[in-house]
Short mmCIF file of C-alpha atoms in Angstrom, two decimals:
data_model
loop_
_atom_site.label_atom_id
_atom_site.label_comp_id
_atom_site.label_asym_id
_atom_site.label_seq_id
_atom_site.Cartn_x
_atom_site.Cartn_y
_atom_site.Cartn_z
CA UNK A 25 61.27 16.82 46.50
CA UNK A 26 62.13 18.85 49.66
CA UNK A 27 65.90 18.10 50.75
CA UNK A 28 67.79 19.11 53.83
CA UNK A 29 71.43 19.50 52.65
CA UNK A 30 74.41 18.97 55.27
CA UNK A 31 78.05 19.39 54.55
CA UNK A 32 79.94 17.09 57.02
CA UNK A 33 78.89 14.83 59.79
CA UNK A 34 78.78 15.31 63.46
CA UNK A 35 81.02 11.91 63.73
CA UNK A 36 83.77 13.71 61.93
CA UNK A 37 83.37 16.83 64.20
CA UNK A 38 83.69 14.59 67.16
CA UNK A 39 87.12 13.19 65.96
CA UNK A 40 88.33 17.01 65.60
CA UNK A 41 88.12 17.24 61.91
CA UNK A 42 87.56 21.34 61.99
CA UNK A 43 89.00 22.17 58.79
CA UNK A 44 86.77 24.32 55.98
CA UNK A 45 86.15 22.13 53.48
CA UNK A 46 83.08 24.20 51.65
CA UNK A 47 82.45 27.78 51.10
CA UNK A 48 79.27 29.54 52.74
CA UNK A 49 78.85 30.54 49.11
CA UNK A 50 78.53 26.86 48.02
CA UNK A 51 76.09 26.13 51.08
CA UNK A 52 73.83 28.62 50.42
CA UNK A 53 72.84 27.33 47.23
CA UNK A 54 71.32 24.59 49.09
CA UNK A 55 69.16 26.52 51.75
CA UNK A 56 68.63 30.00 53.05
CA UNK A 57 67.66 28.69 56.70
CA UNK A 58 70.02 26.54 58.86
CA UNK A 59 72.91 26.11 61.12
CA UNK A 60 76.75 25.69 61.35
CA UNK A 61 79.93 26.74 62.39
CA UNK A 62 83.09 28.24 60.97
CA UNK A 63 86.45 26.68 59.86
CA UNK A 64 88.25 25.62 63.35
CA UNK A 65 84.80 24.97 64.96
CA UNK A 66 84.85 28.92 65.45
CA UNK A 67 81.68 29.71 66.85
CA UNK A 68 78.01 29.22 66.10
CA UNK A 69 76.64 30.07 62.69
CA UNK A 70 73.17 30.77 61.99
CA UNK A 71 71.71 31.39 58.59
CA UNK A 72 68.31 33.27 58.79
CA UNK A 73 66.77 34.92 55.24
CA UNK A 74 69.74 33.95 53.34
CA UNK A 75 72.04 35.85 55.56
CA UNK A 76 75.02 34.30 57.83
CA UNK A 77 75.71 35.17 61.16
CA UNK A 78 78.35 33.80 63.49
CA UNK A 79 78.04 34.02 67.26
CA UNK A 80 81.66 34.03 68.43
CA UNK A 81 83.32 33.09 71.73
CA UNK A 82 83.62 36.59 72.86
CA UNK A 83 79.96 36.92 72.74
CA UNK A 84 79.76 39.04 69.94
CA UNK A 85 77.54 38.31 66.72
CA UNK A 86 79.64 38.73 63.15
CA UNK A 87 77.57 39.30 60.14
CA UNK A 88 79.55 37.14 57.57
CA UNK A 89 79.24 38.87 54.39
CA UNK A 90 82.72 37.26 52.77
CA UNK A 91 81.05 34.30 51.63
CA UNK A 92 84.46 32.73 50.42
CA UNK A 93 84.64 31.93 54.33
CA UNK A 94 84.63 28.14 54.70
CA UNK A 95 82.91 25.48 57.36
CA UNK A 96 83.29 22.04 58.29
CA UNK A 97 79.94 21.42 58.98
CA UNK A 98 76.55 23.20 57.97
CA UNK A 99 72.84 22.15 57.70
CA UNK A 100 70.62 24.17 55.58
CA UNK A 101 67.30 24.09 53.65
CA UNK A 102 64.86 26.27 51.86
CA UNK A 103 61.18 26.44 53.22
CA UNK A 104 58.73 25.93 50.40
CA UNK A 105 54.67 25.75 49.64
CA UNK A 106 54.77 22.71 52.02
CA UNK A 107 56.03 24.79 54.95
CA UNK A 108 53.31 24.80 57.70
CA UNK A 109 52.59 27.98 60.10
CA UNK A 110 52.57 26.94 63.69
CA UNK A 111 52.24 28.58 67.19
CA UNK A 112 54.00 27.30 70.08
CA UNK A 113 51.95 28.72 73.26
CA UNK A 114 54.03 29.65 76.16
CA UNK A 115 51.70 27.17 78.29
CA UNK A 116 52.53 24.36 75.94
CA UNK A 117 53.44 21.77 78.39
CA UNK A 118 56.29 19.72 76.76
CA UNK A 119 57.06 22.28 74.18
CA UNK A 120 58.87 21.31 71.04
CA UNK A 121 59.26 17.90 72.30
CA UNK A 122 55.43 17.55 72.61
CA UNK A 123 54.94 19.04 69.48
CA UNK A 124 57.07 16.57 67.64
CA UNK A 125 55.52 13.75 69.09
CA UNK A 126 52.19 14.99 68.17
CA UNK A 127 52.94 15.55 64.32
CA UNK A 128 54.85 12.47 64.16
CA UNK A 129 57.92 13.73 63.13
CA UNK A 130 60.27 11.08 65.11
CA UNK A 131 61.30 9.49 61.88
CA UNK A 132 61.82 12.52 59.41
CA UNK A 133 63.69 15.67 59.05
CA UNK A 134 62.29 18.76 59.85
CA UNK A 135 63.38 22.34 59.95
CA UNK A 136 61.73 24.94 62.39
CA UNK A 137 62.11 28.88 62.71
CA UNK A 138 60.30 30.55 65.65
CA UNK A 139 59.91 33.98 66.89
CA UNK A 140 58.89 35.54 69.72
CA UNK A 141 59.47 37.32 72.83
CA UNK A 142 62.22 34.89 75.21
CA UNK A 143 62.09 35.73 79.05
CA UNK A 144 65.27 33.59 79.39
CA UNK A 145 67.80 32.50 76.87
CA UNK A 146 70.89 30.20 77.50
CA UNK A 147 73.04 29.48 74.74
CA UNK A 148 76.58 28.25 74.32
CA UNK A 149 79.64 29.03 71.65
CA UNK A 150 82.53 26.98 70.83
CA UNK A 151 85.82 29.12 70.74
CA UNK A 152 88.13 28.83 67.86
CA UNK A 153 90.39 25.94 67.79
CA UNK A 154 93.83 25.93 66.07
CA UNK A 155 95.93 22.71 64.30
CA UNK A 156 96.20 20.31 65.95
CA UNK A 157 92.90 20.28 66.50
CA UNK A 158 91.21 18.70 69.92
CA UNK A 159 88.15 16.59 69.72
CA UNK A 160 84.73 17.99 70.21
CA UNK A 161 84.50 16.53 73.58
CA UNK A 162 87.81 18.69 74.56
CA UNK A 163 86.26 21.80 73.16
CA UNK A 164 83.02 21.00 74.77
CA UNK A 165 84.98 21.52 78.25
CA UNK A 166 86.06 24.74 77.55
CA UNK A 167 82.58 26.20 75.62
CA UNK A 168 81.62 29.44 76.88
CA UNK A 169 78.24 29.93 78.14
CA UNK A 170 76.06 33.51 77.63
CA UNK A 171 72.41 33.82 79.05
CA UNK A 172 69.86 36.81 78.34
CA UNK A 173 66.80 38.09 79.78
CA UNK A 174 63.90 39.78 77.81
CA UNK A 175 65.19 39.59 74.35
CA UNK A 176 63.20 39.08 70.87
CA UNK A 177 64.50 36.78 68.85
CA UNK A 178 64.55 33.74 66.56
CA UNK A 179 65.02 29.95 67.38
CA UNK A 180 65.78 28.06 64.31
CA UNK A 181 67.32 24.42 63.51
CA UNK A 182 66.56 20.89 62.92
CA UNK A 183 64.78 17.85 64.31
CA UNK A 184 66.60 14.72 63.08
CA UNK A 185 65.85 10.99 63.38
CA UNK A 186 67.52 8.75 65.82
CA UNK A 187 68.66 6.38 63.00
CA UNK A 188 71.16 8.86 61.83
CA UNK A 189 72.64 9.65 65.00
CA UNK A 190 76.42 10.36 64.58
CA UNK A 191 75.77 11.98 60.90
CA UNK A 192 73.47 14.35 62.87
CA UNK A 193 72.65 15.12 66.37
CA UNK A 194 69.47 12.88 66.70
CA UNK A 195 66.75 14.93 67.88
CA UNK A 196 66.78 18.80 68.40
CA UNK A 197 69.90 20.78 66.91
CA UNK A 198 68.80 24.44 67.60
CA UNK A 199 70.45 28.16 67.67
CA UNK A 200 69.44 31.38 68.44
CA UNK A 201 69.71 34.97 67.29
CA UNK A 202 68.38 38.06 68.68
CA UNK A 203 66.30 40.60 66.55
CA UNK A 204 69.10 42.99 66.94
CA UNK A 205 71.53 40.42 65.90
CA UNK A 206 73.72 41.12 69.19
CA UNK A 207 73.41 37.90 70.74
CA UNK A 208 73.41 34.32 69.11
CA UNK A 209 74.74 30.66 69.44
CA UNK A 210 73.87 26.95 70.11
CA UNK A 211 70.71 26.98 72.43
CA UNK A 212 71.10 25.12 75.70
CA UNK A 213 67.77 26.24 77.29
CA UNK A 214 64.96 28.80 77.24
CA UNK A 215 61.94 30.25 78.43
CA UNK A 216 59.51 32.10 76.21
CA UNK A 217 55.97 33.62 75.46
CA UNK A 218 54.16 32.48 72.33
CA UNK A 219 56.53 31.95 69.68
CA UNK A 220 55.16 31.90 65.92
CA UNK A 221 56.53 30.76 62.82
CA UNK A 222 56.95 27.92 60.38
CA UNK A 223 58.04 24.22 60.22
CA UNK A 224 58.54 21.88 57.35
CA UNK A 225 59.01 17.88 56.96
CA UNK A 226 61.58 16.83 54.24
CA UNK A 227 61.38 13.72 52.20
CA UNK A 228 65.20 13.89 51.04
CA UNK A 229 68.38 14.33 53.25
CA UNK A 230 71.40 15.33 51.06
CA UNK A 231 74.57 14.54 52.87
CA UNK A 232 77.52 15.88 50.84
CA UNK A 233 81.17 14.86 52.32
CA UNK A 234 84.16 16.42 51.98
CA UNK A 235 85.99 13.98 49.90
CA UNK A 236 88.94 16.29 48.52
CA UNK A 237 90.27 16.59 52.46
CA UNK A 238 92.88 14.06 53.19
CA UNK A 239 92.15 14.27 56.72
CA UNK A 240 88.60 13.30 56.23
CA UNK A 241 89.77 10.23 53.88
CA UNK A 242 92.30 8.98 56.77
CA UNK A 243 90.11 9.22 59.50
CA UNK A 244 88.48 6.06 60.99
CA UNK A 245 85.54 6.65 63.32
CA UNK A 246 85.44 5.47 66.51
CA UNK A 247 81.63 4.04 66.97
CA UNK A 248 81.81 3.03 70.56
CA UNK A 249 80.25 5.54 72.87
CA UNK A 250 79.63 8.01 70.01
CA UNK A 251 76.00 8.78 71.01
CA UNK A 252 76.79 9.63 74.55
CA UNK A 253 80.04 11.89 73.51
CA UNK A 254 77.73 13.94 70.91
CA UNK A 255 75.27 14.39 73.90
CA UNK A 256 77.90 15.50 76.22
CA UNK A 257 79.37 18.12 73.40
CA UNK A 258 76.01 19.17 72.20
CA UNK A 259 73.79 19.80 75.27
CA UNK A 260 70.09 19.99 74.82
CA UNK A 261 67.45 23.00 74.19
CA UNK A 262 64.90 21.23 76.25
#
């Protein structure tokens, strides 16, 4: 059984629950590829080949080698024998959205890792927040955007079904990291040449909740307008 593992929920982050509630050492037991953040919503994390990188608000990328570092939210998985090699041609009209439609993954969780030469990449990075934490929407108002041209790198992340909106970002949630590990964050937009890599569809979603965290136990999710708030905070990659 192939499993996507997620610690925490997007709805929880929307309410400003940014405290670190699991170590990256524990997260990596469940996957070597994925995305997340650090405690305090400190930057954008890219997990690639089992290594953890943080795009921070200064624009710098840090290699996180202290795996006792904590996170409030992370999503990871392992590629296995069911992963499928894929090419996304530069002139493929509709890009990943069309690919997802053709492969009929709209009701599934899927992991994508695609590498190539990018003509342009636009990312955003959430600045670190201090207690008392703001909401994610408030953080999004102050997020920093960075752009790069003619850069080699990897986009990776997940497609999640609309049914799970609130627990996850429905649709695409993608991050980017350059080959030289100097540029990385949450992917907002890109243009690229041919991209090559792998994708995998999963038949199990493991949602791990921070039940030892009192703030998590105390809060009440405001469901009204949650989807719109997530879209405003997260942006779009296509």
